XYZ file of C-alpha atoms in Angstrom:
474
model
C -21.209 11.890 -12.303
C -24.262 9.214 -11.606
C -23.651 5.627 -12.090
C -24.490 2.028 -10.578
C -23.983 1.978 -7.185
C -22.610 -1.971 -6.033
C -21.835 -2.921 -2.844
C -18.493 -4.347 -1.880
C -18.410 -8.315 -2.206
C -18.185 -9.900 0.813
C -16.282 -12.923 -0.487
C -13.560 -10.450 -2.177
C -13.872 -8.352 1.255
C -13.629 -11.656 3.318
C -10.832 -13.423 1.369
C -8.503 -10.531 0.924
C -9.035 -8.041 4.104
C -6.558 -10.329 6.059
C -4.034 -9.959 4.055
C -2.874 -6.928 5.699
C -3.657 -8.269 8.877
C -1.368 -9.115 11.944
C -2.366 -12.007 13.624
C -0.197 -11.457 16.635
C 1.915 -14.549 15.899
C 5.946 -14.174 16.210
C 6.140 -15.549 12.595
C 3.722 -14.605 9.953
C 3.955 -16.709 6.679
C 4.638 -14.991 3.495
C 1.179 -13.526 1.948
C 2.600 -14.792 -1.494
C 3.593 -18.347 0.251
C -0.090 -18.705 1.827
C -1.937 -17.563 -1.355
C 0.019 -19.951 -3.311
C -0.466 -22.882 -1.012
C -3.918 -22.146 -1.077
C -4.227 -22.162 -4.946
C -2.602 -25.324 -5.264
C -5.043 -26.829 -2.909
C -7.816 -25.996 -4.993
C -5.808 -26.877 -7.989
C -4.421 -30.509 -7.378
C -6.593 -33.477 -8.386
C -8.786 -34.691 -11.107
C -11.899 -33.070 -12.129
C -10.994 -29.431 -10.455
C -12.574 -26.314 -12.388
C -10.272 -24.421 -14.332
C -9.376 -21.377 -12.207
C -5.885 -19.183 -12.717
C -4.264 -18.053 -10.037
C -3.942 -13.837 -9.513
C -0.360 -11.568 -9.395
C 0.393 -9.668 -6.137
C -0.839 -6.666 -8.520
C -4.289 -8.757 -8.803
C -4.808 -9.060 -5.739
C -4.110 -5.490 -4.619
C -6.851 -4.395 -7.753
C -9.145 -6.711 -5.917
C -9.053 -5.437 -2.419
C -9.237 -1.659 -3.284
C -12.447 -2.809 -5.390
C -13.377 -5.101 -2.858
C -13.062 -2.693 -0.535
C -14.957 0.429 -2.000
C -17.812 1.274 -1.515
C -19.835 1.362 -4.836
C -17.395 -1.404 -5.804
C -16.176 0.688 -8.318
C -12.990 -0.684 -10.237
C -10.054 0.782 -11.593
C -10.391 1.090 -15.279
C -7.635 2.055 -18.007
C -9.654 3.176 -20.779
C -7.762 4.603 -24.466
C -9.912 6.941 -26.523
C -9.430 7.130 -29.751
C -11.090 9.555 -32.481
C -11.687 8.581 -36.141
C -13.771 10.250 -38.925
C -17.098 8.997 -38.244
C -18.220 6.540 -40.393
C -15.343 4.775 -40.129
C -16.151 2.574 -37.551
C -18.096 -0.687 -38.111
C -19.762 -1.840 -34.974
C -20.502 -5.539 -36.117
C -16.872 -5.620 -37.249
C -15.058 -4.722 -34.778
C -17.201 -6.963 -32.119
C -15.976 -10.007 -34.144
C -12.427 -8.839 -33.978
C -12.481 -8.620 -30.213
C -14.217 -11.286 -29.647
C -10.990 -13.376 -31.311
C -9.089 -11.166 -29.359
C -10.228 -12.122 -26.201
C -10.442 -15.884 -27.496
C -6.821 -16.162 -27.374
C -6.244 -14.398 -23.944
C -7.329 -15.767 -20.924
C -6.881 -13.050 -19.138
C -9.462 -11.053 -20.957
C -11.977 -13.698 -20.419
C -11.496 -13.849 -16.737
C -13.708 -13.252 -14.090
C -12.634 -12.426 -10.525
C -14.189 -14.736 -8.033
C -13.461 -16.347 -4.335
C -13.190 -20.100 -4.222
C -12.732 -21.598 -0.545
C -11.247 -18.319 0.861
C -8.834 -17.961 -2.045
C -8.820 -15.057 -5.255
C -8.946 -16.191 -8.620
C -9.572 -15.587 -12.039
C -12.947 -18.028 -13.919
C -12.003 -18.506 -17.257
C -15.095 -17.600 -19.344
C -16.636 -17.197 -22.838
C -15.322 -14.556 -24.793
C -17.274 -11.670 -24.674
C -16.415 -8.299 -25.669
C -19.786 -5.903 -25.962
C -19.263 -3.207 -28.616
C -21.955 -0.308 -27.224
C -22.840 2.715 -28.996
C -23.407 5.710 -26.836
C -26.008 7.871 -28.010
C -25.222 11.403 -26.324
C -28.378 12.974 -24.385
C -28.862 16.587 -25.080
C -26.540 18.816 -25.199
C -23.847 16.118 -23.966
C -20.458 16.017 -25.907
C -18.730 12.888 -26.679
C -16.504 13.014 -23.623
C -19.574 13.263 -21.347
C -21.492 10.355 -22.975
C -18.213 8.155 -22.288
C -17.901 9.455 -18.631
C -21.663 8.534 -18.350
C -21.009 4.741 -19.306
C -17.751 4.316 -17.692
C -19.292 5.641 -14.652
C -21.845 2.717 -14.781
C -19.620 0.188 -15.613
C -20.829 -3.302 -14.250
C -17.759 -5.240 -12.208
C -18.986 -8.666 -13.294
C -18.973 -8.347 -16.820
C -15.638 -9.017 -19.027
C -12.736 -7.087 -18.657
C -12.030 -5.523 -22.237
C -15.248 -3.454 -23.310
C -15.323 -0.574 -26.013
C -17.687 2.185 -26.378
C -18.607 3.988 -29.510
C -19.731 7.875 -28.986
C -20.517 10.493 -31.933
C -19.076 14.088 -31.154
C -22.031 15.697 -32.122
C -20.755 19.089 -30.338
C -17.127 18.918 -31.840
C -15.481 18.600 -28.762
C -13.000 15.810 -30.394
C -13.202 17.629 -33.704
C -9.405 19.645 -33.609
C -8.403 16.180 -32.751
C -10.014 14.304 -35.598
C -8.896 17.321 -38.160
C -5.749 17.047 -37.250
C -5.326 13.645 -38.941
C -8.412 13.403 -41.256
C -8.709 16.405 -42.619
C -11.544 18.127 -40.627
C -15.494 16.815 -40.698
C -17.130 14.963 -38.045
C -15.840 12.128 -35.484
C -16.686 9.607 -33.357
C -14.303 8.665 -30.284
C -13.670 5.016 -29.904
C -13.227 3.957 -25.895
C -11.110 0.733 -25.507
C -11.679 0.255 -21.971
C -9.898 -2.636 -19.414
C -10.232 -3.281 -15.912
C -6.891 -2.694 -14.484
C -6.937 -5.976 -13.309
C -6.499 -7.410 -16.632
C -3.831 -4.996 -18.195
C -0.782 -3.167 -17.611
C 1.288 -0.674 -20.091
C 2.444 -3.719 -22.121
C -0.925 -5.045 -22.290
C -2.538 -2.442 -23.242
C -0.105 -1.448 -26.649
C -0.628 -5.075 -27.167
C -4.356 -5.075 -27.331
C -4.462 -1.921 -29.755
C -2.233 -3.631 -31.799
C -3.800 -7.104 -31.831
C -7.527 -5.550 -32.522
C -6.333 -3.254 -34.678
C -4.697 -6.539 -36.780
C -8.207 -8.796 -36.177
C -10.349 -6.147 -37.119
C -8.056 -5.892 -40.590
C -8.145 -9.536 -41.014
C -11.978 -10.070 -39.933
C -13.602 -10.441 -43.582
C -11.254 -13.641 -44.260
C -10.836 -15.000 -40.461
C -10.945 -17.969 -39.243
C -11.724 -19.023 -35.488
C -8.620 -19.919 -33.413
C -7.536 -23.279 -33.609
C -8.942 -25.824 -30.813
C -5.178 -26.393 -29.850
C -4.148 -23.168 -29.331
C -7.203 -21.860 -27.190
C -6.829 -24.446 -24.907
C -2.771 -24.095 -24.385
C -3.413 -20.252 -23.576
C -4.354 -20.860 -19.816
C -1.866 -23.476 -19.124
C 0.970 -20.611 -20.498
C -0.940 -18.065 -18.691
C -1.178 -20.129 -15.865
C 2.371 -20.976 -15.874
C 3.511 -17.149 -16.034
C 1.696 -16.105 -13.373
C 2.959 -18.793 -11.333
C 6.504 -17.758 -12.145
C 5.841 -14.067 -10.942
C 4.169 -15.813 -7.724
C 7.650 -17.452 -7.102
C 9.587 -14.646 -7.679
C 7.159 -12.575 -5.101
C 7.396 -15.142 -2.441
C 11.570 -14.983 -2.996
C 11.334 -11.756 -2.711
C 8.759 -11.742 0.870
C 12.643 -12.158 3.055
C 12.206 -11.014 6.905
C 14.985 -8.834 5.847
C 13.625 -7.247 3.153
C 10.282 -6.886 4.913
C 12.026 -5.349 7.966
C 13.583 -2.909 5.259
C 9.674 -1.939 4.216
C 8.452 -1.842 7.541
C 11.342 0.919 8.463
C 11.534 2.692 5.097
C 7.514 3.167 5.058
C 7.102 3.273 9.257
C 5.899 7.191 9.262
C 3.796 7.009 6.656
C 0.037 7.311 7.396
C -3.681 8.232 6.196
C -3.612 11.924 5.524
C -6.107 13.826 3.549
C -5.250 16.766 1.643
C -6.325 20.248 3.291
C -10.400 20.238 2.747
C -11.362 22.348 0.162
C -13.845 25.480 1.324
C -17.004 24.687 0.199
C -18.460 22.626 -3.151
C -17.520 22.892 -5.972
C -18.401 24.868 -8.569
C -22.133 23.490 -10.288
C -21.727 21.941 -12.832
C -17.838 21.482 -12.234
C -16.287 17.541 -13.332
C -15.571 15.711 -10.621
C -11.931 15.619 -11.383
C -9.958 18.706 -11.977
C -6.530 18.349 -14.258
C -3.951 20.934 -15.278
C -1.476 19.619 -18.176
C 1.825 21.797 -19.692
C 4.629 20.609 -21.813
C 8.078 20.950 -20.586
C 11.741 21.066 -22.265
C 13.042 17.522 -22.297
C 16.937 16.711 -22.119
C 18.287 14.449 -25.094
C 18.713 11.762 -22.261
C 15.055 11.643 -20.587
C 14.042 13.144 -17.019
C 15.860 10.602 -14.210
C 12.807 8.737 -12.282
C 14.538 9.970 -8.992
C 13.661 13.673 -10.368
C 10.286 13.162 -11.187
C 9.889 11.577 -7.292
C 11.890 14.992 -5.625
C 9.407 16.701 -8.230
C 6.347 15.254 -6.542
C 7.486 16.686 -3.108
C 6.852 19.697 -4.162
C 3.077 19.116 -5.034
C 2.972 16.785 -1.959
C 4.047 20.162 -0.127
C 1.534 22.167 -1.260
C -0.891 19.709 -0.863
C -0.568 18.216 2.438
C 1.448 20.796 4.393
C 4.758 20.543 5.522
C 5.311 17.786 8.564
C 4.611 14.779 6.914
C 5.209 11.879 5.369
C 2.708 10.918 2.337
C 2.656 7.445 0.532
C 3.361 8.005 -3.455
C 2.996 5.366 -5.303
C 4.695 4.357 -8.646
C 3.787 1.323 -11.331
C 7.228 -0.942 -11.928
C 8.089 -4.217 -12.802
C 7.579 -6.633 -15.704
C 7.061 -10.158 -16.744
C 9.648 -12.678 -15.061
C 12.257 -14.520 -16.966
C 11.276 -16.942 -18.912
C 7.723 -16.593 -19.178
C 5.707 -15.967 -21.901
C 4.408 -13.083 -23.037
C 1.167 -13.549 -22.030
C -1.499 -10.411 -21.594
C -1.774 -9.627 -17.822
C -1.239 -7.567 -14.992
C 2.618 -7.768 -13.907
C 3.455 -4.181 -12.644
C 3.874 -3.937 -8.387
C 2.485 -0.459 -7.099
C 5.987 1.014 -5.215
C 5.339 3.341 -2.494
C 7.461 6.267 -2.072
C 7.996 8.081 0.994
C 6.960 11.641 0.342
C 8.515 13.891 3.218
C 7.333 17.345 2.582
C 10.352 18.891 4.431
C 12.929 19.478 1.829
C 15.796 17.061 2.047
C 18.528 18.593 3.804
C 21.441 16.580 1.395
C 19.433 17.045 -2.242
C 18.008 14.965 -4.746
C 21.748 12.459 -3.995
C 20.236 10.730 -1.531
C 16.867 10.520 -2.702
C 18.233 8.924 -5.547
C 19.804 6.085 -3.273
C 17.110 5.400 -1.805
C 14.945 4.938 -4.698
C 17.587 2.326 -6.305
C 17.431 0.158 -2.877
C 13.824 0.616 -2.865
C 14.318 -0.926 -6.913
C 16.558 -3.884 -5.368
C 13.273 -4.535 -3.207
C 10.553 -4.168 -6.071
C 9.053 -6.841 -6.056
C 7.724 -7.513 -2.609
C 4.138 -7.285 -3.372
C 1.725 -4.343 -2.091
C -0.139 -6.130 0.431
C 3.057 -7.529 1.961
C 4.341 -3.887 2.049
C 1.554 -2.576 3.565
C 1.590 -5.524 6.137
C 5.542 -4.692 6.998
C 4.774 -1.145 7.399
C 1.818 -1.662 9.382
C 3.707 -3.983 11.999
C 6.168 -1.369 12.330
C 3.924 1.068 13.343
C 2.999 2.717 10.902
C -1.084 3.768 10.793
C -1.646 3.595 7.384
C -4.600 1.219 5.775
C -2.321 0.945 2.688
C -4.773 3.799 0.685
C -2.161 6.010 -1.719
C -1.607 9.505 -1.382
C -0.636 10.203 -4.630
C 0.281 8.089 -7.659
C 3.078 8.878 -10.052
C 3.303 7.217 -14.019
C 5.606 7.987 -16.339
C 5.089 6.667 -20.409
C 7.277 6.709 -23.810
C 5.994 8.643 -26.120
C 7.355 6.282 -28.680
C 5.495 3.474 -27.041
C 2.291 4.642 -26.631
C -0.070 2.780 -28.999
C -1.797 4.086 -31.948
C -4.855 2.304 -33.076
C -5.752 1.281 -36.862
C -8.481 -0.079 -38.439
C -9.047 -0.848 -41.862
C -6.491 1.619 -42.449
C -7.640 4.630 -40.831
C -4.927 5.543 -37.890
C -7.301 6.802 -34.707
C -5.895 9.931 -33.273
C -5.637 9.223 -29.319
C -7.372 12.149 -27.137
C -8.048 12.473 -23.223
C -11.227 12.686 -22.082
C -11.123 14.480 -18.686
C -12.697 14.117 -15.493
C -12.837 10.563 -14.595
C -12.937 9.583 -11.517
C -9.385 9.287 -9.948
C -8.470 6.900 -7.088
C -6.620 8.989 -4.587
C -6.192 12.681 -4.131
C -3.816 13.149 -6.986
C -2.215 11.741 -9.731
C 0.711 12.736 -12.207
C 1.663 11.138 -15.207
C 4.386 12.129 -17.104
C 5.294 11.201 -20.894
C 8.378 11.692 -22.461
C 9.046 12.499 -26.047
C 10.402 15.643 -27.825
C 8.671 17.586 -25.019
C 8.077 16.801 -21.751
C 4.367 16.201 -21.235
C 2.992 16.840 -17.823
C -0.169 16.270 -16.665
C -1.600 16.337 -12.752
C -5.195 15.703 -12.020
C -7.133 15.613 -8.809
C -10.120 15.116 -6.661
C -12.531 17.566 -5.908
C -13.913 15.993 -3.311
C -11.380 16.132 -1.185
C -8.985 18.931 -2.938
C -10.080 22.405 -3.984
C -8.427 23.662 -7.536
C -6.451 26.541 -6.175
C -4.485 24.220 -3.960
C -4.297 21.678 -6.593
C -3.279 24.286 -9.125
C -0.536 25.572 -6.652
C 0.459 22.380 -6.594
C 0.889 21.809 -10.016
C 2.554 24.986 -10.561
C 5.214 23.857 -7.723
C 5.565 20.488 -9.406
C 6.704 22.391 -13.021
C 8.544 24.883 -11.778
C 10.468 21.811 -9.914
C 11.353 20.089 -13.238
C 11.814 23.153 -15.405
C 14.333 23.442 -12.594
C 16.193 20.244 -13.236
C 16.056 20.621 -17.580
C 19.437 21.364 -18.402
C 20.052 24.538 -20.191
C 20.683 24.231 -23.884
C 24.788 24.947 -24.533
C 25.344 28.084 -25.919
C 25.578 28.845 -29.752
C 28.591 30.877 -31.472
């Protein structure tokens, strides 16, 4: 896949590379505790610019942007197929353009200002772009195309309109409109604007503007400017509780729990692959599911097995898992409140079972909210060499919750589009419902597909293992 190459930004790279530094002083102050002292420095006094500070889960978003490369960010795009026709353009620009005028967080722009992350409060802008496919391109490949050239400084909630001329989405589409041709709807956000919440918020909000559009009316004066202050004031609540949670004891915990982890890269695949070939391979399979769910600690003993295959035995590979949520009492303002976890990924089997794992997963939970950088700061003082880049990445969604998009009436059937870049060797997501759904994808770069599919045979075969058998009947 070809797309705009931008180099890192040196502010971003500046500001936020020493977070996971070690000065060499006895004491190090709290990451949280310095960024906030350094927000309220820029904040305090008459006549400042409006800036909002940034989560512990901003910031990491930041520095792996900053840090790439091409500057590429991580995006959390929804694709959604409708009858085509259905769709209209002018519309549904209006509708997210209110959208965005009542979240400040879809308006904001990361920038640097004296050393210190923030989000600029813009104009609401949400481009609508129809994607005329090239020949022979599909609607999946049109939407890779853009997606692949998406611009960093632009505004964080985009959409993208693509016609599948080849059929590609059609069994999709038929399934809820009857047959005849389709168009796939992208709702694209940069991750640093959204997490799960967010997102089934945003389908359900422009799904509700988009109905109400013909009659609107522009938000109120009132209410567009008491958006950042509550915004503001949420973010500054999960700051606290981040800095609470930065204890030397819980950071020596860290530092020892995450000590032999370290930069590994899967064994190299022989040769390139295949022409023509995505750049991302996935393999996806549905699964029994138990009446009470698959336990998070056996979806993480799961993962060892792929990590295994992976990796090789003898290690010790950094897994990381979204969790969190907004803190008491704050609004429920649009945002980016989930931590990144790491998990410890020994590929030696544990000698006393999935028990133990499970222990240490819930005191890993009692320690949650440390933020990422402070994580990989604790586990770099204690020795570990890791740069804080993720081995693997594990999510896990509710069927039930996953959003459904309407407009005007017309229910969009959700589809995947496959072979977007991924950030990391792997990644598995997992979504319960009446099945298990399980899905693995992977680089190609830096994985070849028969290890990745041995992988992902290991990782079923694991959870089939833990589905309890149905009772018997007579």
């Amino acid at each position: 896949m070809t797309g705009r190459h931008h180099s890192a930004d040196p502010a971003f790279r500046d500001a936020l590379n020493d977070i996971v530094a070690d000065d060499g002083e006895d004491h190090v102050p709290s990451i949280t505790g310095q960024y906030l002292a350094r927000y309220r420095g820029l904040t305090t006094g008459s006549g400042v610019p409006a800036l909002l500070p940034v989560t512990g889960a901003q910031r990491r978003f930041a520095l792996v942007r900053a840090l790439d490369p091409t500057g590429r960010p991580d995006l959390v795009p929804m694709f959604f197929a409708f009858p085509r026709g259905t769709v209209d353009p002018s519309r549904l620009a209006a509708a997210a353009k209110r959208l965005a005028s009542r979240h400040p967080v879809l308006r904001g722009r990361p920038a640097v200002v004296r050393g210190t992350p923030v989000l600029r409060v813009a104009e609401p802008e949400v481009p609508v772009v129809r994607v005329p496919p090239a020949p022979g391109e599909d609607a999946g490949t049109a939407l890779r195309r853009v997606l692949g050239a998406w611009a960093p400084d632009g505004p964080p909630l985009r959409l993208f309109l693509a016609e599948d001329t080849t059929g590609a989405c059609q069994d999709h589409a038929s399934l809820a409109h009857g047959g005849g041709p389709a168009e796939v709807l992208a709702v694209v956000l940069d991750h640093m604007a959204c997490d799960g919440w967010t997102q089934a918020r945003v389908v359900e909000e422009l799904g509700a503007a988009y109905a109400d559009e013909p009659r609107a009316r522009p938000p109120a004066s009132g209410e567009a400017a008491a958006a950042p202050a509550a915004y503001r004031e949420a973010v500054l609540l999960q700051l606290d509780a981040e800095e609470r949670a930065e204890s030397p004891e819980t950071l020596a915990y860290w530092g020892e729990r995450l000590r032999a982890v370290s930069d590994r890269a899967p064994a190299a695949p022989r040769g390139l692959p295949a022409a023509g070939a995505l750049p991302t391979g996935s393999a996806s399979v549905l699964l029994p599911a138990s009446a009470t769910g698959m336990p998070f600690p056996d979806l993480l003993d799961a993962c060892r097995s792929a990590v295994r295959a992976l990796y090789g035995p003898g290690h010790t590979v950094p897994l990381g898992y979204p969790w969190g949520g907004r803190p008491p009492g704050a609004e429920g303002v649009l945002g980016c409140f989930l931590n990144t976890v790491v998990f410890p990924a020994v590929t030696e089997p544990a000698p006393t079972g999935t028990e133990t794992l499970a222990d240490a997963w819930w005191e890993d939970l009692d320690r949650a909210d440390v933020p990422f950088d402070a994580v990989v700061r604790a586990a770099r003082e204690a020795g570990a060499g890791w740069s804080g880049r993720l081995g693997g990445l594990l999510t896990v969604d509710d069927d039930t919750q996953r959003p459904s998009l309407r407009l005007a009436g017309v229910e969009g059937r959700e589809v995947h589009v496959d072979g977007r870049p991924v950030r990391g060797p792997f990644a598995v997501s997992v979504t319960h419902g009446r099945e298990l759904h399980l899905r693995m994808v992977w680089d190609r770069a830096v994985t070849a597909d028969r290890t990745a599919l041995d992988a992902f045979d290991a990782l079923a075969d694991a959870l089939r293992a833990k589905v309890p058998a149905p009772p018997a009947v007579g």
